[in-house]
Short mmCIF file of C-alpha atoms and ligand atoms in Angstrom, two decimals:
data_model
loop_
_atom_site.label_atom_id
_atom_site.label_comp_id
_atom_site.label_asym_id
_atom_site.label_seq_id
_atom_site.Cartn_x
_atom_site.Cartn_y
_atom_site.Cartn_z
CA MET A 1 -1.47 -24.26 -13.49
CA GLN A 2 -1.18 -24.84 -9.72
CA SER A 3 1.43 -22.59 -8.09
CA ASN A 4 3.68 -24.17 -5.46
CA VAL A 5 4.27 -20.86 -3.66
CA SER A 6 3.21 -21.24 -0.02
CA ILE A 7 3.63 -19.61 3.37
CA ALA A 8 1.89 -22.44 5.26
CA GLY A 9 3.32 -22.87 8.74
CA ARG A 10 5.46 -19.72 8.48
CA ASP A 11 5.85 -17.06 11.18
CA VAL A 12 5.37 -13.49 9.92
CA ILE A 13 8.02 -11.36 11.62
CA GLN A 14 9.22 -8.96 8.92
CA ILE A 15 8.73 -8.34 5.18
CA ALA A 16 12.37 -9.18 4.41
CA ASP A 17 11.64 -12.84 5.30
CA PHE A 18 9.38 -13.16 2.22
CA ASP A 19 10.03 -12.95 -1.51
CA ALA A 20 7.98 -11.15 -4.16
CA GLU A 21 6.08 -14.30 -5.17
CA GLN A 22 4.98 -14.95 -1.59
CA ILE A 23 3.88 -11.34 -1.28
CA ARG A 24 1.91 -11.67 -4.53
CA LEU A 25 0.23 -14.78 -3.09
CA ILE A 26 -0.78 -12.90 0.08
CA LEU A 27 -2.13 -9.89 -1.86
CA ASN A 28 -3.98 -12.01 -4.44
CA THR A 29 -5.59 -13.99 -1.62
CA ALA A 30 -6.53 -10.73 0.12
CA VAL A 31 -8.21 -9.49 -3.08
CA GLU A 32 -10.30 -12.69 -3.26
CA LEU A 33 -11.22 -12.31 0.42
CA LYS A 34 -12.38 -8.72 -0.15
CA SER A 35 -15.30 -10.14 -2.12
CA VAL A 36 -16.23 -12.26 0.91
CA LEU A 37 -16.30 -9.10 3.05
CA LYS A 38 -19.04 -7.69 0.80
CA ARG A 39 -21.36 -10.63 1.49
CA SER A 40 -24.16 -10.31 4.06
CA ILE A 41 -22.84 -13.49 5.74
CA LYS A 42 -19.06 -13.12 5.89
CA LYS A 43 -18.24 -16.25 7.85
CA LEU A 44 -16.11 -18.93 6.14
CA PRO A 45 -15.35 -22.35 7.65
CA SER A 46 -11.67 -22.30 6.56
CA LEU A 47 -10.14 -22.03 10.05
CA ARG A 48 -12.85 -23.84 12.03
CA GLY A 49 -11.25 -25.56 15.02
CA LYS A 50 -8.22 -23.22 15.07
CA ALA A 51 -7.53 -20.99 18.07
CA ILE A 52 -5.88 -17.58 17.73
CA VAL A 53 -4.73 -15.30 20.55
CA ASN A 54 -4.14 -11.59 20.07
CA LEU A 55 -1.48 -10.57 22.60
CA PHE A 56 -1.14 -6.80 22.63
CA PHE A 57 1.38 -5.22 25.02
CA GLU A 58 0.82 -1.82 23.30
CA PRO A 59 -2.40 0.02 22.39
CA SER A 60 -4.04 -0.61 19.01
CA THR A 61 -7.40 -0.07 17.34
CA ARG A 62 -6.92 -1.11 13.69
CA THR A 63 -4.45 -3.99 13.94
CA ARG A 64 -5.97 -5.68 16.97
CA SER A 65 -9.61 -5.46 15.89
CA SER A 66 -8.87 -6.44 12.29
CA PHE A 67 -6.85 -9.51 13.30
CA GLU A 68 -9.66 -10.44 15.69
CA LEU A 69 -12.38 -10.03 13.05
CA ALA A 70 -10.18 -11.70 10.41
CA GLY A 71 -9.90 -14.84 12.53
CA LYS A 72 -13.63 -14.82 13.34
CA TYR A 73 -14.68 -14.33 9.69
CA LEU A 74 -12.55 -17.38 8.85
CA GLY A 75 -14.28 -19.46 11.50
CA ALA A 76 -11.48 -19.59 14.11
CA ASP A 77 -11.92 -19.04 17.84
CA VAL A 78 -10.16 -15.77 18.71
CA ILE A 79 -9.46 -14.04 22.00
CA SER A 80 -7.65 -10.76 22.59
CA ILE A 81 -5.47 -10.16 25.62
CA ASN A 82 -4.65 -6.60 26.56
CA ALA A 83 -1.44 -6.57 28.60
CA ALA A 84 -2.79 -3.70 30.73
CA THR A 85 -5.51 -6.01 32.13
CA SER A 86 -3.44 -9.23 32.18
CA SER A 87 -1.02 -10.78 34.67
CA VAL A 88 1.75 -8.73 33.02
CA VAL A 89 0.78 -5.93 35.44
CA LYS A 90 1.49 -8.36 38.31
CA GLY A 91 5.01 -8.85 37.02
CA GLU A 92 4.64 -11.88 34.73
CA SER A 93 7.46 -11.98 32.18
CA VAL A 94 6.99 -12.05 28.40
CA ARG A 95 8.41 -15.60 28.32
CA ASP A 96 5.98 -16.87 30.98
CA THR A 97 3.07 -15.11 29.27
CA LEU A 98 3.96 -16.82 25.96
CA LEU A 99 4.37 -20.26 27.58
CA THR A 100 1.07 -19.83 29.44
CA ILE A 101 -0.83 -19.01 26.23
CA GLU A 102 0.92 -21.83 24.36
CA SER A 103 -0.28 -24.30 27.02
CA MET A 104 -3.89 -23.55 26.01
CA ALA A 105 -3.48 -25.37 22.68
CA VAL A 106 -3.51 -22.25 20.51
CA ASP A 107 -2.52 -22.33 16.84
CA ALA A 108 -1.40 -18.72 16.35
CA MET A 109 -0.34 -15.72 18.42
CA ILE A 110 -0.56 -12.19 17.08
CA ILE A 111 1.91 -10.08 19.06
CA ARG A 112 2.47 -6.34 19.45
CA HIS A 113 5.15 -5.05 21.81
CA LYS A 114 7.00 -1.79 22.35
CA SER A 115 10.38 -3.60 22.26
CA GLU A 116 11.98 -4.64 18.98
CA GLY A 117 12.53 -8.38 18.73
CA VAL A 118 9.72 -9.65 20.98
CA PRO A 119 7.79 -11.38 18.12
CA GLN A 120 11.04 -13.07 16.96
CA PHE A 121 11.70 -14.12 20.56
CA ALA A 122 8.16 -15.56 20.68
CA ALA A 123 8.72 -17.44 17.42
CA ASN A 124 11.92 -18.92 18.89
CA THR A 125 10.18 -19.81 22.16
CA VAL A 126 6.73 -21.27 21.37
CA LYS A 127 5.27 -23.60 18.73
CA PRO A 128 2.18 -21.67 17.53
CA ILE A 129 2.57 -19.49 14.45
CA VAL A 130 3.63 -15.97 15.45
CA ILE A 131 2.53 -12.90 13.51
CA ASN A 132 4.21 -9.60 14.33
CA ALA A 133 1.57 -6.91 14.82
CA GLY A 134 4.24 -4.23 15.35
CA ASP A 135 7.42 -4.35 17.47
CA GLY A 136 8.90 -1.02 18.59
CA CYS A 137 10.50 0.84 15.71
CA HIS A 138 11.39 -2.39 13.87
CA ALA A 139 8.62 -3.87 11.75
CA HIS A 140 4.88 -3.90 11.03
CA PRO A 141 4.61 -6.43 8.19
CA SER A 142 0.81 -6.56 7.87
CA GLN A 143 0.74 -2.73 7.56
CA ALA A 144 3.27 -2.87 4.70
CA LEU A 145 1.18 -5.55 2.96
CA LEU A 146 -2.02 -3.52 3.30
CA ASP A 147 -0.23 -0.38 2.10
CA LEU A 148 1.03 -2.21 -1.00
CA LEU A 149 -2.46 -3.62 -1.60
CA THR A 150 -3.92 -0.09 -1.37
CA ILE A 151 -1.36 1.28 -3.84
CA SER A 152 -2.05 -1.61 -6.22
CA GLN A 153 -5.81 -1.03 -5.88
CA PHE A 154 -5.75 2.72 -6.63
CA LYS A 155 -2.55 3.49 -8.56
CA ALA A 156 -1.04 0.55 -10.44
CA PRO A 157 -1.13 -3.25 -10.44
CA LEU A 158 1.85 -4.91 -8.72
CA ASP A 159 3.66 -5.40 -12.03
CA ASP A 160 3.47 -1.63 -12.76
CA ILE A 161 4.53 -0.26 -9.37
CA LYS A 162 8.09 -0.03 -10.70
CA GLY A 163 8.95 3.68 -11.02
CA LEU A 164 5.86 4.94 -9.16
CA LYS A 165 6.90 7.92 -7.02
CA VAL A 166 6.01 7.13 -3.40
CA VAL A 167 6.81 9.74 -0.74
CA ILE A 168 6.95 8.97 2.98
CA LEU A 169 6.66 12.03 5.23
CA GLY A 170 7.35 12.70 8.87
CA ASP A 171 8.63 10.72 11.82
CA ILE A 172 10.69 8.13 9.94
CA LEU A 173 13.02 7.57 12.92
CA HIS A 174 10.37 5.97 15.14
CA SER A 175 8.35 4.35 12.35
CA ARG A 176 8.16 0.57 11.97
CA VAL A 177 5.68 1.34 9.17
CA ALA A 178 8.29 3.34 7.21
CA ARG A 179 10.88 0.57 7.57
CA SER A 180 8.44 -2.13 6.44
CA ASP A 181 6.99 0.03 3.63
CA ILE A 182 10.47 0.84 2.28
CA THR A 183 11.35 -2.88 2.21
CA ILE A 184 8.19 -3.94 0.38
CA LEU A 185 8.07 -0.94 -2.01
CA LYS A 186 11.71 -1.46 -2.96
CA MET A 187 10.96 -5.13 -3.70
CA PHE A 188 8.41 -3.98 -6.32
CA GLY A 189 10.62 -1.22 -7.73
CA ALA A 190 8.87 1.93 -6.47
CA ASP A 191 10.82 5.21 -6.56
CA ILE A 192 10.90 6.00 -2.82
CA HIS A 193 11.38 9.51 -1.38
CA LEU A 194 11.47 10.67 2.24
CA ALA A 195 11.07 14.07 3.89
CA ALA A 196 11.56 14.64 7.61
CA PRO A 197 13.35 16.97 9.99
CA PRO A 198 16.96 15.74 10.30
CA THR A 199 16.27 14.81 13.93
CA LEU A 200 13.52 12.38 12.81
CA LEU A 201 15.58 10.55 10.18
CA PRO A 202 17.43 7.34 11.05
CA ARG A 203 21.21 7.45 10.73
CA PHE A 204 21.16 4.74 8.06
CA VAL A 205 18.65 4.82 5.21
CA ASP A 206 18.59 2.46 2.23
CA PRO A 207 20.85 4.12 -0.40
CA SER A 208 18.18 3.66 -3.10
CA VAL A 209 15.88 6.07 -1.22
CA THR A 210 16.00 9.83 -1.96
CA ILE A 211 15.95 12.12 1.07
CA HIS A 212 14.59 15.68 0.82
CA ALA A 213 14.93 18.54 3.27
CA THR A 214 11.45 19.88 2.57
CA VAL A 215 8.03 18.36 2.02
CA GLU A 216 7.56 20.63 -1.01
CA ASP A 217 10.62 19.10 -2.74
CA ALA A 218 9.60 15.56 -1.85
CA VAL A 219 5.95 15.64 -2.94
CA LYS A 220 6.58 17.30 -6.32
CA ASP A 221 4.89 15.07 -8.95
CA ALA A 222 4.32 12.29 -6.40
CA ASP A 223 1.92 9.43 -7.18
CA VAL A 224 1.48 8.43 -3.53
CA VAL A 225 2.10 10.37 -0.31
CA ILE A 226 2.26 8.33 2.90
CA VAL A 227 2.04 10.54 5.99
CA LEU A 228 3.37 9.11 9.25
CA ARG A 229 2.13 9.75 12.76
CA LEU A 230 4.38 11.90 14.93
CA GLN A 231 5.12 9.28 17.62
CA LEU A 232 5.28 11.54 20.63
CA GLU A 233 5.20 8.55 23.02
CA ARG A 234 8.51 7.18 21.61
CA MET A 235 10.15 10.57 21.25
CA GLN A 236 12.81 12.02 23.53
CA ALA A 237 12.45 15.74 24.24
CA GLY A 238 13.88 18.26 21.80
CA LEU A 239 13.53 16.38 18.50
CA ILE A 240 11.10 18.98 17.16
CA PRO A 241 11.09 22.69 18.09
CA SER A 242 7.31 22.71 18.62
CA GLU A 243 4.21 20.97 17.31
CA ASP A 244 3.15 24.23 15.60
CA GLU A 245 6.41 24.47 13.68
CA TYR A 246 6.35 20.76 12.79
CA SER A 247 2.84 21.13 11.44
CA ARG A 248 3.74 24.22 9.40
CA TYR A 249 6.88 22.73 7.79
CA PHE A 250 6.31 18.96 7.76
CA GLY A 251 2.52 18.55 8.01
CA LEU A 252 0.72 17.67 4.77
CA ASP A 253 -1.83 20.37 3.94
CA ALA A 254 -3.77 21.13 0.75
CA ARG A 255 -1.15 23.66 -0.43
CA LYS A 256 1.72 21.16 -0.24
CA LEU A 257 -0.42 18.33 -1.68
CA LYS A 258 -1.13 20.48 -4.79
CA LEU A 259 2.54 19.98 -5.76
CA ALA A 260 1.95 16.24 -6.18
CA LYS A 261 0.20 14.77 -9.24
CA PRO A 262 -3.47 15.87 -9.32
CA ASP A 263 -4.61 12.29 -8.66
CA ALA A 264 -1.96 11.55 -6.01
CA LEU A 265 -3.12 9.15 -3.33
CA VAL A 266 -2.81 10.19 0.34
CA MET A 267 -2.24 7.42 2.87
CA HIS A 268 -1.67 7.27 6.63
CA PRO A 269 -1.30 4.12 8.75
CA GLY A 270 -3.29 5.72 11.56
CA PRO A 271 -4.03 6.79 14.15
CA GLN A 272 -3.87 10.31 12.69
CA ASN A 273 -2.94 13.42 14.66
CA ASN A 274 -5.32 15.68 12.76
CA GLY A 275 -3.98 19.20 12.31
CA LEU A 276 -0.45 18.08 13.22
CA GLU A 277 1.07 15.77 10.56
CA ILE A 278 -2.03 15.85 8.34
CA ALA A 279 -4.55 18.67 7.81
CA PHE A 280 -8.23 17.86 8.41
CA ASP A 281 -9.22 18.66 4.82
CA VAL A 282 -6.49 16.38 3.43
CA ASN A 283 -7.45 13.51 5.76
CA TYR A 284 -11.06 13.64 4.55
CA SER A 285 -10.39 14.63 0.93
CA GLU A 286 -11.26 12.52 -2.11
CA GLN A 287 -7.54 11.77 -2.51
CA SER A 288 -7.40 10.14 0.91
CA ALA A 289 -7.27 6.32 0.93
CA ILE A 290 -7.06 6.13 4.72
CA ARG A 291 -10.38 4.30 5.25
CA ALA A 292 -9.63 2.00 2.26
CA GLN A 293 -6.35 1.10 3.99
CA VAL A 294 -8.32 -0.12 7.01
CA ASN A 295 -10.59 -2.27 4.82
CA ASN A 296 -7.55 -3.68 3.02
CA GLY A 297 -5.96 -4.37 6.42
CA LEU A 298 -8.82 -6.70 7.30
CA ALA A 299 -8.46 -8.59 3.99
CA VAL A 300 -4.66 -8.82 4.28
CA ARG A 301 -4.90 -10.15 7.85
CA MET A 302 -7.49 -12.73 6.76
CA ALA A 303 -5.09 -13.78 3.99
CA LEU A 304 -2.17 -14.07 6.43
CA LEU A 305 -4.17 -16.21 8.86
CA LEU A 306 -5.62 -18.38 6.09
CA LEU A 307 -2.31 -18.97 4.32
CA THR A 308 -0.15 -19.54 7.40
CA LEU A 309 -2.66 -21.64 9.34
CA SER A 310 -4.22 -23.74 6.61
CA GLY A 311 -2.15 -23.22 3.51
CA GLU A 312 -5.44 -23.04 1.60
CA ARG A 313 -5.49 -20.85 -1.48
CA GLU A 314 -9.10 -21.34 -2.62
CA VAL A 315 -11.54 -19.32 -0.54
CA LEU A 316 -14.73 -19.19 -2.60
N1 CP B 401 -1.65 1.33 11.91
C1 CP B 401 -1.76 0.76 13.12
O1 CP B 401 -0.96 -0.10 13.50
O2 CP B 401 -2.82 1.21 13.86
P1 CP B 401 -3.19 0.69 15.31
O3 CP B 401 -2.12 1.16 16.25
O4 CP B 401 -4.55 1.30 15.62
O5 CP B 401 -3.25 -0.82 15.28
#
């Protein structure tokens, strides 16, 4: 039976704008696209004739390169603009930058910015589809989708995520990933736990989430442990006593991980501060799904571009 669920023509600003069926559609499409990524010739004609611009006002390795490759593997023309080498450094405003790019007949803009709300502003300002690639501490929807895909790949299918114990550790306050992950995991019924120093917790946390004072308490019997990067660039002074102390009490090392289930999955959105929030041996252990997350990120971003720009479901 043909499903009428669609996200064709939709902007992707935050997870809360989508329902569970639309998220299932994105993840199922990503799973189909993963088989394309294993082929020697990965190029599909699905988005031939479409133009996509990556507009990154903040640094990125994973998100920017995977959106760029995702568009190229689907046959679109893709360019990436790094704000540091664009006319932004000459004083051009965000609005003028958006209007300039729009005037080049583009079909989609992928936007990352340090200020919350810039992708929504773009969606209100220009006609091309806008996909939020991370805005300040607000949202990172494609990261949440790839995290859910990774959990469904290694731990439980989407229908069985209900009750799975998922722990998020570290700098929750500055984390758009934590906010987006909590929204999507709650939608599928996961049992969500947080551990962070009180100075790195937001004032308001969803009441369904359990907060722990120690990592040891939080990770006990966990199915999944998501470690967050300590975002030193967004941090005002004095939020942690020292990096050494943070690492000792809130970093995930092999001793603390042993308290989780023996097959617990370790995830991290990257980039990792090795030896600070995550120990080297945990990062590279067999329990680590960090590289699988990157591969899933490519598939999820292909699915987002395919579904928003063409509405096509069939990819094979
Ligand atoms: N997870 C993530 O957004 O990584 P990048 O900053 O490298 O894109």
